[in-house]
Amino acid sequence: MLDHVVAQILNLQVRLLASRERLAADTDSEALHDLRTSLRRLRSLLRPLRGLPGVEQLEDAARALGSLTTPLRDREVLGAELVRRGIVQAGKRRLEGRGNTFASVANSAQLGRVLAILDAFPLFLRAADREGLTKSLDRRIDKRLDKQWRKLRKALADPAHDRHRLRLLIKRARYGDEAYPQLGHTGKKLRRLLKRAQGDLGDWHDRLQWLIQAREQADLASCGADWEQELHEAERQSDVTLDALQAALEHR
């Protein structure tokens, strides 16, 4: 298991370094998205390892980088949505300066700190192993992932469930499973349902955030009625998917 964790860390380090170079050179529009995906996978890998040397520092650094990039990515997604709807000028205003934005992330202290800690992290893990701190690592990770699944089942069973919290719990369960596939927490059907539920709730969350902004930003007002309709449709679709997910988890 320790070898698996180290291999995953090295893979994510390479991905983050590649994303940094893509951001610095502004090679493509997906660079920021890919950096955030790698960051999410890193945090999912680390969560079950809490208590080992270096994990807290790396989690803090990853959290700070996430906080830096979230509003930038949200603006990027909204700009693309407006362009898609034919509201080109408003969309382009939100996409202006992409090169500078990307460069600011590539050169940020937050990304630099994540990469610096990642560089030393395998040494921390090997040292912890020599000191006997990684004993029964498989069971420790398995137990902590099980706890995530229990939280998700409990939240799904709550008739007054909070979609925001469910979205977070689903992402944690899904990416935790992807980080440690050898523990066999899901099958193909459950993985598909997790992905679909995350997508449905993501659509709902986007519309909710856009509607909030439309109250304050005049150039979004014309989209309000459509987003309101799409919000309700996303709610209905997510409810169907969440019911299917709950049923699948009962037979897990």
PDB file of C-alpha atoms in Angstrom:
ATOM      1  CA  MET A   1       0.000   0.000   0.000  1.00  0.00           C
ATOM      2  CA  LEU A   2       2.830   2.400   0.800  1.00  0.00           C
ATOM      3  CA  ASP A   3       4.349   1.768  -2.637  1.00  0.00           C
ATOM      4  CA  HIS A   4       0.946   2.519  -4.158  1.00  0.00           C
ATOM      5  CA  VAL A   5       0.691   5.828  -2.274  1.00  0.00           C
ATOM      6  CA  VAL A   6       4.203   6.871  -3.310  1.00  0.00           C
ATOM      7  CA  ALA A   7       3.483   5.982  -6.947  1.00  0.00           C
ATOM      8  CA  GLN A   8       0.291   8.047  -6.847  1.00  0.00           C
ATOM      9  CA  ILE A   9       2.136  10.999  -5.312  1.00  0.00           C
ATOM     10  CA  LEU A  10       4.773  10.910  -8.057  1.00  0.00           C
ATOM     11  CA  ASN A  11       2.093  10.670 -10.747  1.00  0.00           C
ATOM     12  CA  LEU A  12       0.213  13.661  -9.335  1.00  0.00           C
ATOM     13  CA  GLN A  13       3.440  15.626  -8.990  1.00  0.00           C
ATOM     14  CA  VAL A  14       4.140  15.108 -12.696  1.00  0.00           C
ATOM     15  CA  ARG A  15       0.570  16.142 -13.570  1.00  0.00           C
ATOM     16  CA  LEU A  16       0.786  19.309 -11.485  1.00  0.00           C
ATOM     17  CA  LEU A  17       4.154  20.223 -12.993  1.00  0.00           C
ATOM     18  CA  ALA A  18       2.702  19.728 -16.484  1.00  0.00           C
ATOM     19  CA  SER A  19      -0.308  21.875 -15.576  1.00  0.00           C
ATOM     20  CA  ARG A  20       1.998  24.597 -14.279  1.00  0.00           C
ATOM     21  CA  GLU A  21       3.859  24.696 -17.599  1.00  0.00           C
ATOM     22  CA  ARG A  22       0.599  24.746 -19.565  1.00  0.00           C
ATOM     23  CA  LEU A  23      -0.680  27.610 -17.401  1.00  0.00           C
ATOM     24  CA  ALA A  24       2.551  29.576 -17.736  1.00  0.00           C
ATOM     25  CA  ALA A  25       2.497  29.261 -21.536  1.00  0.00           C
ATOM     26  CA  ASP A  26      -1.326  29.548 -21.818  1.00  0.00           C
ATOM     27  CA  THR A  27      -1.358  26.547 -24.154  1.00  0.00           C
ATOM     28  CA  ASP A  28      -5.016  25.579 -23.747  1.00  0.00           C
ATOM     29  CA  SER A  29      -8.240  26.433 -21.939  1.00  0.00           C
ATOM     30  CA  GLU A  30      -8.331  23.243 -19.860  1.00  0.00           C
ATOM     31  CA  ALA A  31      -5.062  23.797 -17.979  1.00  0.00           C
ATOM     32  CA  LEU A  32      -6.712  25.288 -14.889  1.00  0.00           C
ATOM     33  CA  HIS A  33      -9.395  22.615 -14.842  1.00  0.00           C
ATOM     34  CA  ASP A  34      -6.790  19.845 -15.094  1.00  0.00           C
ATOM     35  CA  LEU A  35      -4.722  21.390 -12.296  1.00  0.00           C
ATOM     36  CA  ARG A  36      -7.805  21.452 -10.061  1.00  0.00           C
ATOM     37  CA  THR A  37      -8.642  17.842 -10.938  1.00  0.00           C
ATOM     38  CA  SER A  38      -5.127  16.740  -9.946  1.00  0.00           C
ATOM     39  CA  LEU A  39      -5.433  18.760  -6.760  1.00  0.00           C
ATOM     40  CA  ARG A  40      -8.747  17.082  -5.921  1.00  0.00           C
ATOM     41  CA  ARG A  41      -7.201  13.658  -6.474  1.00  0.00           C
ATOM     42  CA  LEU A  42      -4.290  14.612  -4.233  1.00  0.00           C
ATOM     43  CA  ARG A  43      -6.590  15.660  -1.406  1.00  0.00           C
ATOM     44  CA  SER A  44      -8.566  12.417  -1.760  1.00  0.00           C
ATOM     45  CA  LEU A  45      -5.348  10.407  -1.567  1.00  0.00           C
ATOM     46  CA  LEU A  46      -4.231  12.285   1.541  1.00  0.00           C
ATOM     47  CA  ARG A  47      -7.462  12.268   3.560  1.00  0.00           C
ATOM     48  CA  PRO A  48      -7.162   8.640   4.771  1.00  0.00           C
ATOM     49  CA  LEU A  49      -3.454   9.197   5.589  1.00  0.00           C
ATOM     50  CA  ARG A  50      -4.023  11.856   8.255  1.00  0.00           C
ATOM     51  CA  GLY A  51      -1.696  11.407  11.188  1.00  0.00           C
ATOM     52  CA  LEU A  52       1.352  10.520   9.092  1.00  0.00           C
ATOM     53  CA  PRO A  53       4.270  12.997   8.856  1.00  0.00           C
ATOM     54  CA  GLY A  54       3.828  15.729   6.263  1.00  0.00           C
ATOM     55  CA  VAL A  55       0.170  14.994   5.528  1.00  0.00           C
ATOM     56  CA  GLU A  56      -1.219  17.969   7.432  1.00  0.00           C
ATOM     57  CA  GLN A  57       1.210  20.388   5.783  1.00  0.00           C
ATOM     58  CA  LEU A  58       0.442  19.041   2.305  1.00  0.00           C
ATOM     59  CA  GLU A  59      -3.305  19.149   2.942  1.00  0.00           C
ATOM     60  CA  ASP A  60      -3.053  22.768   4.098  1.00  0.00           C
ATOM     61  CA  ALA A  61      -1.049  23.697   1.004  1.00  0.00           C
ATOM     62  CA  ALA A  62      -3.513  21.929  -1.302  1.00  0.00           C
ATOM     63  CA  ARG A  63      -6.452  23.635   0.411  1.00  0.00           C
ATOM     64  CA  ALA A  64      -4.850  27.054  -0.071  1.00  0.00           C
ATOM     65  CA  LEU A  65      -4.261  26.375  -3.775  1.00  0.00           C
ATOM     66  CA  GLY A  66      -7.870  25.264  -4.117  1.00  0.00           C
ATOM     67  CA  SER A  67      -9.080  28.485  -2.500  1.00  0.00           C
ATOM     68  CA  LEU A  68      -6.953  30.509  -4.912  1.00  0.00           C
ATOM     69  CA  THR A  69      -8.208  28.775  -8.040  1.00  0.00           C
ATOM     70  CA  THR A  70     -11.914  28.232  -7.248  1.00  0.00           C
ATOM     71  CA  PRO A  71     -13.122  31.764  -8.097  1.00  0.00           C
ATOM     72  CA  LEU A  72     -10.908  31.820 -11.189  1.00  0.00           C
ATOM     73  CA  ARG A  73     -12.388  28.569 -12.482  1.00  0.00           C
ATOM     74  CA  ASP A  74     -15.938  29.677 -11.599  1.00  0.00           C
ATOM     75  CA  ARG A  75     -15.462  32.850 -13.643  1.00  0.00           C
ATOM     76  CA  GLU A  76     -14.067  30.805 -16.533  1.00  0.00           C
ATOM     77  CA  VAL A  77     -17.063  28.435 -16.505  1.00  0.00           C
ATOM     78  CA  LEU A  78     -19.554  31.303 -16.356  1.00  0.00           C
ATOM     79  CA  GLY A  79     -17.823  33.095 -19.229  1.00  0.00           C
ATOM     80  CA  ALA A  80     -18.029  29.973 -21.389  1.00  0.00           C
ATOM     81  CA  GLU A  81     -21.714  29.545 -20.486  1.00  0.00           C
ATOM     82  CA  LEU A  82     -22.511  33.096 -21.575  1.00  0.00           C
ATOM     83  CA  VAL A  83     -20.660  32.694 -24.868  1.00  0.00           C
ATOM     84  CA  ARG A  84     -22.564  29.434 -25.467  1.00  0.00           C
ATOM     85  CA  ARG A  85     -25.839  31.301 -24.931  1.00  0.00           C
ATOM     86  CA  GLY A  86     -24.841  33.950 -27.456  1.00  0.00           C
ATOM     87  CA  ILE A  87     -24.212  36.647 -24.837  1.00  0.00           C
ATOM     88  CA  VAL A  88     -20.761  37.025 -26.274  1.00  0.00           C
ATOM     89  CA  GLN A  89     -19.594  40.364 -24.909  1.00  0.00           C
ATOM     90  CA  ALA A  90     -20.515  39.524 -21.319  1.00  0.00           C
ATOM     91  CA  GLY A  91     -18.850  36.155 -21.709  1.00  0.00           C
ATOM     92  CA  LYS A  92     -15.671  37.590 -23.213  1.00  0.00           C
ATOM     93  CA  ARG A  93     -15.407  40.143 -20.399  1.00  0.00           C
ATOM     94  CA  ARG A  94     -15.192  37.282 -17.928  1.00  0.00           C
ATOM     95  CA  LEU A  95     -12.665  35.432 -20.069  1.00  0.00           C
ATOM     96  CA  GLU A  96     -10.450  38.462 -20.653  1.00  0.00           C
ATOM     97  CA  GLY A  97      -6.909  38.283 -19.353  1.00  0.00           C
ATOM     98  CA  ARG A  98      -6.864  34.497 -19.250  1.00  0.00           C
ATOM     99  CA  GLY A  99      -3.141  34.446 -19.981  1.00  0.00           C
ATOM    100  CA  ASN A 100      -2.395  36.731 -17.034  1.00  0.00           C
ATOM    101  CA  THR A 101      -4.723  34.751 -14.791  1.00  0.00           C
ATOM    102  CA  PHE A 102      -3.072  31.467 -15.758  1.00  0.00           C
ATOM    103  CA  ALA A 103       0.390  32.940 -15.283  1.00  0.00           C
ATOM    104  CA  SER A 104      -0.548  34.205 -11.822  1.00  0.00           C
ATOM    105  CA  VAL A 105      -1.527  30.668 -10.801  1.00  0.00           C
ATOM    106  CA  ALA A 106       1.595  29.146 -12.361  1.00  0.00           C
ATOM    107  CA  ASN A 107       3.791  31.588 -10.429  1.00  0.00           C
ATOM    108  CA  SER A 108       1.757  31.579  -7.223  1.00  0.00           C
ATOM    109  CA  ALA A 109       3.253  30.879  -3.831  1.00  0.00           C
ATOM    110  CA  GLN A 110       0.394  28.422  -3.244  1.00  0.00           C
ATOM    111  CA  LEU A 111       1.321  26.187  -6.175  1.00  0.00           C
ATOM    112  CA  GLY A 112       5.016  26.518  -5.361  1.00  0.00           C
ATOM    113  CA  ARG A 113       4.367  25.333  -1.801  1.00  0.00           C
ATOM    114  CA  VAL A 114       2.343  22.311  -2.950  1.00  0.00           C
ATOM    115  CA  LEU A 115       5.100  21.251  -5.360  1.00  0.00           C
ATOM    116  CA  ALA A 116       7.857  21.789  -2.789  1.00  0.00           C
ATOM    117  CA  ILE A 117       6.132  19.609  -0.189  1.00  0.00           C
ATOM    118  CA  LEU A 118       5.278  16.989  -2.802  1.00  0.00           C
ATOM    119  CA  ASP A 119       8.940  16.787  -3.731  1.00  0.00           C
ATOM    120  CA  ALA A 120       9.872  15.739  -0.207  1.00  0.00           C
ATOM    121  CA  PHE A 121       6.715  13.821   0.669  1.00  0.00           C
ATOM    122  CA  PRO A 122       7.843  10.319  -0.450  1.00  0.00           C
ATOM    123  CA  LEU A 123      10.870  10.709   1.871  1.00  0.00           C
ATOM    124  CA  PHE A 124       8.515  11.546   4.763  1.00  0.00           C
ATOM    125  CA  LEU A 125       6.491   8.412   4.017  1.00  0.00           C
ATOM    126  CA  ARG A 126       9.547   6.150   3.807  1.00  0.00           C
ATOM    127  CA  ALA A 127      10.872   7.583   7.072  1.00  0.00           C
ATOM    128  CA  ALA A 128       7.497   6.992   8.703  1.00  0.00           C
ATOM    129  CA  ASP A 129       7.583   3.408   7.457  1.00  0.00           C
ATOM    130  CA  ARG A 130      11.013   2.829   8.999  1.00  0.00           C
ATOM    131  CA  GLU A 131       9.668   4.105  12.318  1.00  0.00           C
ATOM    132  CA  GLY A 132       6.734   1.702  12.179  1.00  0.00           C
ATOM    133  CA  LEU A 133       4.125   4.424  11.639  1.00  0.00           C
ATOM    134  CA  THR A 134       2.628   2.842   8.527  1.00  0.00           C
ATOM    135  CA  LYS A 135       1.871  -0.520  10.107  1.00  0.00           C
ATOM    136  CA  SER A 136      -1.476  -1.937   8.912  1.00  0.00           C
ATOM    137  CA  LEU A 137      -1.808   0.958   6.480  1.00  0.00           C
ATOM    138  CA  ASP A 138      -4.281  -1.009   4.352  1.00  0.00           C
ATOM    139  CA  ARG A 139      -6.660  -1.474   7.282  1.00  0.00           C
ATOM    140  CA  ARG A 140      -6.291   2.148   8.397  1.00  0.00           C
ATOM    141  CA  ILE A 141      -7.177   3.480   4.936  1.00  0.00           C
ATOM    142  CA  ASP A 142      -9.994   0.956   4.511  1.00  0.00           C
ATOM    143  CA  LYS A 143     -11.518   1.971   7.846  1.00  0.00           C
ATOM    144  CA  ARG A 144     -11.413   5.668   6.999  1.00  0.00           C
ATOM    145  CA  LEU A 145     -12.940   5.133   3.564  1.00  0.00           C
ATOM    146  CA  ASP A 146     -15.693   3.066   5.175  1.00  0.00           C
ATOM    147  CA  LYS A 147     -16.440   6.035   7.414  1.00  0.00           C
ATOM    148  CA  GLN A 148     -16.876   8.235   4.326  1.00  0.00           C
ATOM    149  CA  TRP A 149     -19.340   5.718   2.843  1.00  0.00           C
ATOM    150  CA  ARG A 150     -21.326   5.586   6.096  1.00  0.00           C
ATOM    151  CA  LYS A 151     -21.622   9.383   6.126  1.00  0.00           C
ATOM    152  CA  LEU A 152     -22.869   9.323   2.530  1.00  0.00           C
ATOM    153  CA  ARG A 153     -25.470   6.608   3.244  1.00  0.00           C
ATOM    154  CA  LYS A 154     -26.730   8.506   6.282  1.00  0.00           C
ATOM    155  CA  ALA A 155     -27.002  11.768   4.328  1.00  0.00           C
ATOM    156  CA  LEU A 156     -28.875  10.075   1.466  1.00  0.00           C
ATOM    157  CA  ALA A 157     -31.339   8.550   3.930  1.00  0.00           C
ATOM    158  CA  ASP A 158     -32.180  11.962   5.372  1.00  0.00           C
ATOM    159  CA  PRO A 159     -35.412  13.236   3.703  1.00  0.00           C
ATOM    160  CA  ALA A 160     -34.235  16.817   4.310  1.00  0.00           C
ATOM    161  CA  HIS A 161     -30.792  16.191   2.849  1.00  0.00           C
ATOM    162  CA  ASP A 162     -28.623  19.172   2.000  1.00  0.00           C
ATOM    163  CA  ARG A 163     -27.599  19.039  -1.665  1.00  0.00           C
ATOM    164  CA  HIS A 164     -24.452  21.044  -0.964  1.00  0.00           C
ATOM    165  CA  ARG A 165     -23.285  18.518   1.633  1.00  0.00           C
ATOM    166  CA  LEU A 166     -24.311  15.553  -0.507  1.00  0.00           C
ATOM    167  CA  ARG A 167     -22.261  16.916  -3.400  1.00  0.00           C
ATOM    168  CA  LEU A 168     -19.199  17.105  -1.149  1.00  0.00           C
ATOM    169  CA  LEU A 169     -19.732  13.607   0.314  1.00  0.00           C
ATOM    170  CA  ILE A 170     -20.229  12.098  -3.144  1.00  0.00           C
ATOM    171  CA  LYS A 171     -17.034  13.692  -4.428  1.00  0.00           C
ATOM    172  CA  ARG A 172     -15.116  12.398  -1.403  1.00  0.00           C
ATOM    173  CA  ALA A 173     -16.464   8.870  -1.829  1.00  0.00           C
ATOM    174  CA  ARG A 174     -15.847   8.832  -5.565  1.00  0.00           C
ATOM    175  CA  TYR A 175     -12.303  10.205  -5.522  1.00  0.00           C
ATOM    176  CA  GLY A 176     -11.400   8.213  -2.429  1.00  0.00           C
ATOM    177  CA  ASP A 177     -12.395   5.056  -4.283  1.00  0.00           C
ATOM    178  CA  GLU A 178     -10.350   6.129  -7.312  1.00  0.00           C
ATOM    179  CA  ALA A 179      -7.338   6.801  -5.091  1.00  0.00           C
ATOM    180  CA  TYR A 180      -7.477   3.297  -3.573  1.00  0.00           C
ATOM    181  CA  PRO A 181      -9.148   1.014  -6.147  1.00  0.00           C
ATOM    182  CA  GLN A 182      -7.489  -2.114  -4.762  1.00  0.00           C
ATOM    183  CA  LEU A 183      -9.696  -1.902  -1.658  1.00  0.00           C
ATOM    184  CA  GLY A 184     -12.719  -2.695  -3.823  1.00  0.00           C
ATOM    185  CA  HIS A 185     -15.274  -0.341  -2.326  1.00  0.00           C
ATOM    186  CA  THR A 186     -17.292  -0.007  -5.553  1.00  0.00           C
ATOM    187  CA  GLY A 187     -18.274  -1.841  -8.704  1.00  0.00           C
ATOM    188  CA  LYS A 188     -18.920  -0.434 -12.173  1.00  0.00           C
ATOM    189  CA  LYS A 189     -22.588   0.375 -11.485  1.00  0.00           C
ATOM    190  CA  LEU A 190     -21.844   2.276  -8.299  1.00  0.00           C
ATOM    191  CA  ARG A 191     -18.989   4.182  -9.931  1.00  0.00           C
ATOM    192  CA  ARG A 192     -21.322   5.222 -12.764  1.00  0.00           C
ATOM    193  CA  LEU A 193     -23.969   6.390 -10.286  1.00  0.00           C
ATOM    194  CA  LEU A 194     -21.429   8.384  -8.278  1.00  0.00           C
ATOM    195  CA  LYS A 195     -20.212  10.118 -11.435  1.00  0.00           C
ATOM    196  CA  ARG A 196     -23.755  10.837 -12.590  1.00  0.00           C
ATOM    197  CA  ALA A 197     -24.814  12.143  -9.176  1.00  0.00           C
ATOM    198  CA  GLN A 198     -21.772  14.411  -9.021  1.00  0.00           C
ATOM    199  CA  GLY A 199     -22.580  15.741 -12.491  1.00  0.00           C
ATOM    200  CA  ASP A 200     -26.263  16.332 -11.689  1.00  0.00           C
ATOM    201  CA  LEU A 201     -25.444  18.136  -8.466  1.00  0.00           C
ATOM    202  CA  GLY A 202     -22.729  20.092 -10.251  1.00  0.00           C
ATOM    203  CA  ASP A 203     -25.297  21.331 -12.791  1.00  0.00           C
ATOM    204  CA  TRP A 204     -27.618  22.291  -9.936  1.00  0.00           C
ATOM    205  CA  HIS A 205     -24.831  24.080  -8.052  1.00  0.00           C
ATOM    206  CA  ASP A 206     -23.743  26.053 -11.140  1.00  0.00           C
ATOM    207  CA  ARG A 207     -27.269  27.346 -11.780  1.00  0.00           C
ATOM    208  CA  LEU A 208     -27.738  28.247  -8.147  1.00  0.00           C
ATOM    209  CA  GLN A 209     -24.520  30.272  -8.095  1.00  0.00           C
ATOM    210  CA  TRP A 210     -25.306  31.967 -11.415  1.00  0.00           C
ATOM    211  CA  LEU A 211     -28.760  32.984 -10.195  1.00  0.00           C
ATOM    212  CA  ILE A 212     -27.222  34.550  -7.095  1.00  0.00           C
ATOM    213  CA  GLN A 213     -24.831  36.544  -9.292  1.00  0.00           C
ATOM    214  CA  ALA A 214     -27.661  37.533 -11.657  1.00  0.00           C
ATOM    215  CA  ARG A 215     -29.266  39.488  -8.810  1.00  0.00           C
ATOM    216  CA  GLU A 216     -26.213  41.728  -8.627  1.00  0.00           C
ATOM    217  CA  GLN A 217     -24.819  41.765 -12.175  1.00  0.00           C
ATOM    218  CA  ALA A 218     -27.052  43.426 -14.762  1.00  0.00           C
ATOM    219  CA  ASP A 219     -25.532  41.669 -17.773  1.00  0.00           C
ATOM    220  CA  LEU A 220     -26.718  38.309 -16.392  1.00  0.00           C
ATOM    221  CA  ALA A 221     -30.362  39.318 -15.912  1.00  0.00           C
ATOM    222  CA  SER A 222     -31.515  37.993 -19.285  1.00  0.00           C
ATOM    223  CA  CYS A 223     -30.395  34.470 -18.334  1.00  0.00           C
ATOM    224  CA  GLY A 224     -32.307  34.352 -15.045  1.00  0.00           C
ATOM    225  CA  ALA A 225     -35.499  32.690 -16.303  1.00  0.00           C
ATOM    226  CA  ASP A 226     -33.607  29.976 -18.194  1.00  0.00           C
ATOM    227  CA  TRP A 227     -31.300  29.283 -15.261  1.00  0.00           C
ATOM    228  CA  GLU A 228     -34.284  29.096 -12.915  1.00  0.00           C
ATOM    229  CA  GLN A 229     -35.900  26.480 -15.140  1.00  0.00           C
ATOM    230  CA  GLU A 230     -32.637  24.562 -15.485  1.00  0.00           C
ATOM    231  CA  LEU A 231     -32.150  24.687 -11.709  1.00  0.00           C
ATOM    232  CA  HIS A 232     -35.499  22.971 -11.110  1.00  0.00           C
ATOM    233  CA  GLU A 233     -34.759  20.414 -13.818  1.00  0.00           C
ATOM    234  CA  ALA A 234     -31.370  19.690 -12.229  1.00  0.00           C
ATOM    235  CA  GLU A 235     -33.097  19.227  -8.865  1.00  0.00           C
ATOM    236  CA  ARG A 236     -35.529  16.709 -10.358  1.00  0.00           C
ATOM    237  CA  GLN A 237     -32.783  14.855 -12.216  1.00  0.00           C
ATOM    238  CA  SER A 238     -30.503  14.753  -9.176  1.00  0.00           C
ATOM    239  CA  ASP A 239     -33.326  13.369  -7.020  1.00  0.00           C
ATOM    240  CA  VAL A 240     -33.794  10.472  -9.450  1.00  0.00           C
ATOM    241  CA  THR A 241     -30.062   9.758  -9.493  1.00  0.00           C
ATOM    242  CA  LEU A 242     -29.723  10.076  -5.723  1.00  0.00           C
ATOM    243  CA  ASP A 243     -32.565   7.580  -5.216  1.00  0.00           C
ATOM    244  CA  ALA A 244     -30.748   5.128  -7.492  1.00  0.00           C
ATOM    245  CA  LEU A 245     -27.488   5.776  -5.638  1.00  0.00           C
ATOM    246  CA  GLN A 246     -29.138   5.171  -2.275  1.00  0.00           C
ATOM    247  CA  ALA A 247     -30.597   1.873  -3.507  1.00  0.00           C
ATOM    248  CA  ALA A 248     -27.199   0.772  -4.849  1.00  0.00           C
ATOM    249  CA  LEU A 249     -25.485   1.623  -1.578  1.00  0.00           C
ATOM    250  CA  GLU A 250     -27.974  -0.476   0.367  1.00  0.00           C
ATOM    251  CA  HIS A 251     -26.735  -3.513  -1.580  1.00  0.00           C
ATOM    252  CA  ARG A 252     -23.062  -2.535  -1.426  1.00  0.00           C
TER     253      ARG A 252
END
